[in-house]
Amino acid sequence: MRLLTTALTSFLDALLPPLCLLCGAKIGVASGAGDVAFCTDCLADLPVLQAAHCPDCLIATERGERCGACLAHAPDFDHAHALYRYDFPVNRLIHALKYHARFAPARTWGLMLAGETADFPADCVLPLPLHPERLAERGYNQALEIARHCAHARRLPLDVDSLQKSRATPPQSSLSLKARQRNLKGAFSCQSDFSGRHLLLIDDVLTTGATANEAARVLKLHGAASVGIAVVARTVRHY
Ligand SMILES: [Zn+2]
Ligand SMILES: [Zn+2]
């Protein structure tokens, strides 16, 4: 049933004339009909990432200095990119993409991430995988829905098989940093030899960075020369 709903939603998305997801205005050809899910005005109003952020993990810092966590332990990924802060209305759009199969913004975001990462070498694009049980429950992986457009725009192969979520993990948000790291031990497995290859990981949200970090660690154990992480939104720090 969920699969059917998903298929029907994407069918309707493709059929309907392009309207801005936020204000409902018709998206003119001039602003790139078919490529964007938002009108120019709404796109300009979305919550951009804070200018001052940790260069390693993108969390907001006072003067753009490296954050304490990255100073204590540099992440295993080599570069990080986010289009937005995880704030209204981006958080609602991501929620709708993740839980209600509203795929319309995935293409826009995938294309934007391709532009955002264009200066970084990549041999292939990988979506952050879901555990097979969660994937069966949801019917799709929202990270893959974004990653496929990013890979296409960058003319890179999309690798959906090599990296697997081999262990289901409880939600990260309720855990402390130490508990999160423990929670993720053995969460990913990798089937491929990535010796000397540059990889680009795609996800919807970067929250603690612990999941992306563990995935990058596993990919590097399998030879990856570099791993970048590109997401739609970075969560804001709550003091
Ligand atoms: Zn609009
Ligand atoms: Zn940091």
XYZ file of C-alpha atoms and ligand atoms in Angstrom:
241
model
C 0.000 0.000 0.000
C 2.786 2.369 0.959
C 4.655 1.497 -2.245
C 1.510 2.200 -4.230
C 1.037 5.562 -2.489
C 4.687 6.392 -3.189
C 4.327 5.494 -6.869
C 1.098 7.470 -7.155
C 2.633 10.511 -5.474
C 5.622 10.564 -7.836
C 3.263 10.079 -10.775
C 1.161 13.073 -9.700
C 4.306 15.118 -9.000
C 5.417 14.505 -12.579
C 2.008 15.278 -14.048
C 1.088 18.500 -12.264
C 2.353 21.860 -13.541
C 5.324 23.135 -11.511
C 4.049 25.192 -8.588
C 6.198 26.563 -5.796
C 5.979 24.103 -2.906
C 5.877 26.914 -0.397
C 3.635 29.635 -1.824
C 1.870 27.831 -4.675
C 2.965 30.375 -7.292
C 3.514 29.067 -10.829
C 7.201 28.577 -11.490
C 8.034 30.302 -14.759
C 10.358 28.937 -17.422
C 12.783 31.740 -16.615
C 13.381 30.295 -13.141
C 13.949 26.835 -14.611
C 10.659 24.924 -14.707
C 11.177 21.263 -13.958
C 14.455 21.896 -12.193
C 13.220 23.773 -9.165
C 10.502 23.127 -6.621
C 10.405 26.689 -5.337
C 9.798 30.116 -6.836
C 12.762 32.482 -6.875
C 11.425 34.502 -3.921
C 10.808 31.488 -1.672
C 14.159 29.972 -2.619
C 15.900 33.178 -1.554
C 14.013 33.127 1.771
C 15.062 29.648 2.880
C 17.235 29.565 6.017
C 20.842 29.556 4.826
C 23.617 28.014 6.867
C 25.148 30.411 9.405
C 28.176 32.193 7.933
C 30.192 31.411 11.075
C 30.474 27.650 11.370
C 32.978 24.924 12.139
C 34.839 24.238 8.861
C 34.869 20.494 9.592
C 31.297 19.716 10.646
C 29.390 22.959 9.813
C 27.929 23.460 13.284
C 27.526 27.154 14.118
C 30.459 28.568 16.069
C 30.934 32.120 17.286
C 33.588 33.282 14.821
C 33.769 30.365 12.415
C 36.362 28.554 14.501
C 36.653 24.749 14.656
C 34.165 23.357 17.216
C 35.246 21.601 20.402
C 34.178 18.161 19.202
C 36.187 18.449 15.963
C 39.198 19.862 17.830
C 39.103 16.887 20.199
C 38.619 14.401 17.396
C 38.698 15.418 13.714
C 35.868 13.800 11.751
C 36.600 10.891 9.434
C 34.951 12.708 6.536
C 37.166 15.172 4.664
C 34.693 17.852 3.645
C 31.107 18.687 4.547
C 28.430 20.663 2.721
C 24.929 21.751 3.696
C 22.472 23.873 1.762
C 20.459 25.109 4.739
C 19.975 25.287 8.475
C 17.530 22.679 9.723
C 14.901 25.307 10.400
C 11.446 26.267 9.180
C 10.360 25.657 6.440
C 13.215 23.339 5.355
C 12.558 21.058 8.348
C 8.897 20.642 7.256
C 9.897 19.884 3.671
C 12.432 17.295 4.807
C 9.865 15.727 7.127
C 7.389 15.519 4.229
C 10.037 13.985 1.977
C 11.102 11.495 4.633
C 7.751 10.360 5.984
C 5.130 11.322 3.387
C 6.910 10.613 0.089
C 6.764 14.247 -0.999
C 9.660 13.962 -3.453
C 9.297 17.272 -5.265
C 12.179 19.111 -3.532
C 14.579 16.149 -3.857
C 15.507 17.044 -7.426
C 16.133 20.716 -6.637
C 18.250 19.785 -3.640
C 20.175 17.105 -5.539
C 21.044 19.617 -8.261
C 22.041 22.228 -5.696
C 24.287 19.737 -3.894
C 25.934 18.881 -7.208
C 26.775 22.580 -7.600
C 27.853 22.885 -3.987
C 30.317 19.978 -4.239
C 31.504 20.642 -7.815
C 35.017 21.674 -6.738
C 35.583 18.474 -4.773
C 36.801 15.309 -6.510
C 34.367 12.400 -6.497
C 34.379 9.071 -8.323
C 30.915 8.104 -7.172
C 27.940 9.207 -5.092
C 26.506 7.090 -2.267
C 23.306 7.741 -0.323
C 23.507 7.160 3.424
C 21.772 3.764 3.569
C 18.765 2.830 5.698
C 18.596 -0.474 7.532
C 16.681 -2.964 5.301
C 13.869 -3.180 7.876
C 13.413 0.569 7.959
C 13.612 0.678 4.168
C 10.870 -1.959 3.907
C 8.741 0.015 6.371
C 9.170 3.340 4.552
C 9.300 2.011 0.993
C 12.135 4.314 -0.074
C 15.315 5.956 1.163
C 14.983 9.744 1.142
C 18.778 10.109 0.886
C 18.734 8.087 -2.353
C 15.961 10.299 -3.763
C 18.314 13.289 -3.364
C 21.533 11.442 -4.257
C 20.262 10.186 -7.630
C 19.805 13.774 -8.879
C 23.161 14.868 -7.506
C 24.920 11.936 -9.208
C 23.109 12.584 -12.477
C 24.004 16.287 -12.466
C 27.647 15.535 -11.706
C 27.675 12.675 -14.252
C 28.903 10.286 -11.597
C 27.842 6.721 -10.928
C 25.401 6.206 -8.066
C 26.409 3.372 -5.765
C 23.491 2.032 -3.723
C 24.917 -1.421 -2.949
C 28.409 -1.072 -1.508
C 27.566 0.631 1.764
C 24.936 -1.124 3.860
C 23.324 -0.320 7.180
C 23.888 -3.698 8.717
C 22.493 -3.014 12.156
C 19.371 -1.099 13.114
C 20.228 1.636 15.600
C 17.903 3.448 18.004
C 17.282 7.147 17.254
C 20.438 9.161 17.889
C 18.841 12.340 19.168
C 18.116 11.072 22.668
C 21.689 9.899 23.282
C 24.839 11.569 24.576
C 27.855 11.851 22.255
C 29.618 8.850 23.819
C 26.439 6.781 23.716
C 25.910 7.778 20.075
C 29.357 6.582 19.108
C 28.810 3.283 20.949
C 25.373 3.003 19.381
C 26.905 3.166 15.895
C 29.665 0.576 16.318
C 29.210 -1.975 13.544
C 26.196 -0.132 12.137
C 27.623 -0.026 8.592
C 29.271 -2.612 6.401
C 30.920 -2.194 3.030
C 31.022 -4.717 0.179
C 33.473 -2.945 -2.125
C 37.138 -2.108 -2.347
C 37.299 1.670 -2.715
C 41.107 1.881 -2.866
C 42.186 5.357 -3.965
C 38.638 6.463 -4.744
C 36.997 9.736 -3.781
C 33.469 9.289 -2.467
C 30.571 11.642 -1.906
C 27.982 10.642 0.696
C 24.517 12.202 0.541
C 21.980 12.481 3.347
C 18.994 14.672 4.144
C 20.119 16.040 7.508
C 23.393 16.258 9.388
C 22.463 16.172 13.064
C 25.339 15.145 15.282
C 27.584 14.109 12.446
C 28.143 10.785 14.224
C 26.323 8.716 11.582
C 28.120 10.335 8.628
C 31.352 9.981 10.539
C 30.891 6.266 11.149
C 29.962 5.705 7.485
C 33.081 7.630 6.399
C 35.223 5.605 8.799
C 33.982 2.330 7.302
C 34.472 3.585 3.722
C 38.043 4.569 4.563
C 38.691 1.156 6.105
C 37.747 -0.083 2.636
C 40.369 2.098 0.989
C 38.536 5.370 0.189
C 41.045 8.182 -0.436
C 38.528 10.815 0.635
C 34.925 10.958 1.769
C 32.763 14.059 1.611
C 29.332 14.448 3.157
C 26.694 16.648 1.537
C 23.300 17.216 3.133
C 20.262 19.390 2.602
C 20.290 20.795 6.129
C 22.519 21.062 9.166
C 20.793 21.141 12.552
C 21.260 24.264 14.617
C 23.048 23.991 17.895
C 20.846 24.158 20.967
C 22.723 25.579 23.922
Zn 7.147 30.510 -3.655
Zn 33.006 20.711 14.137
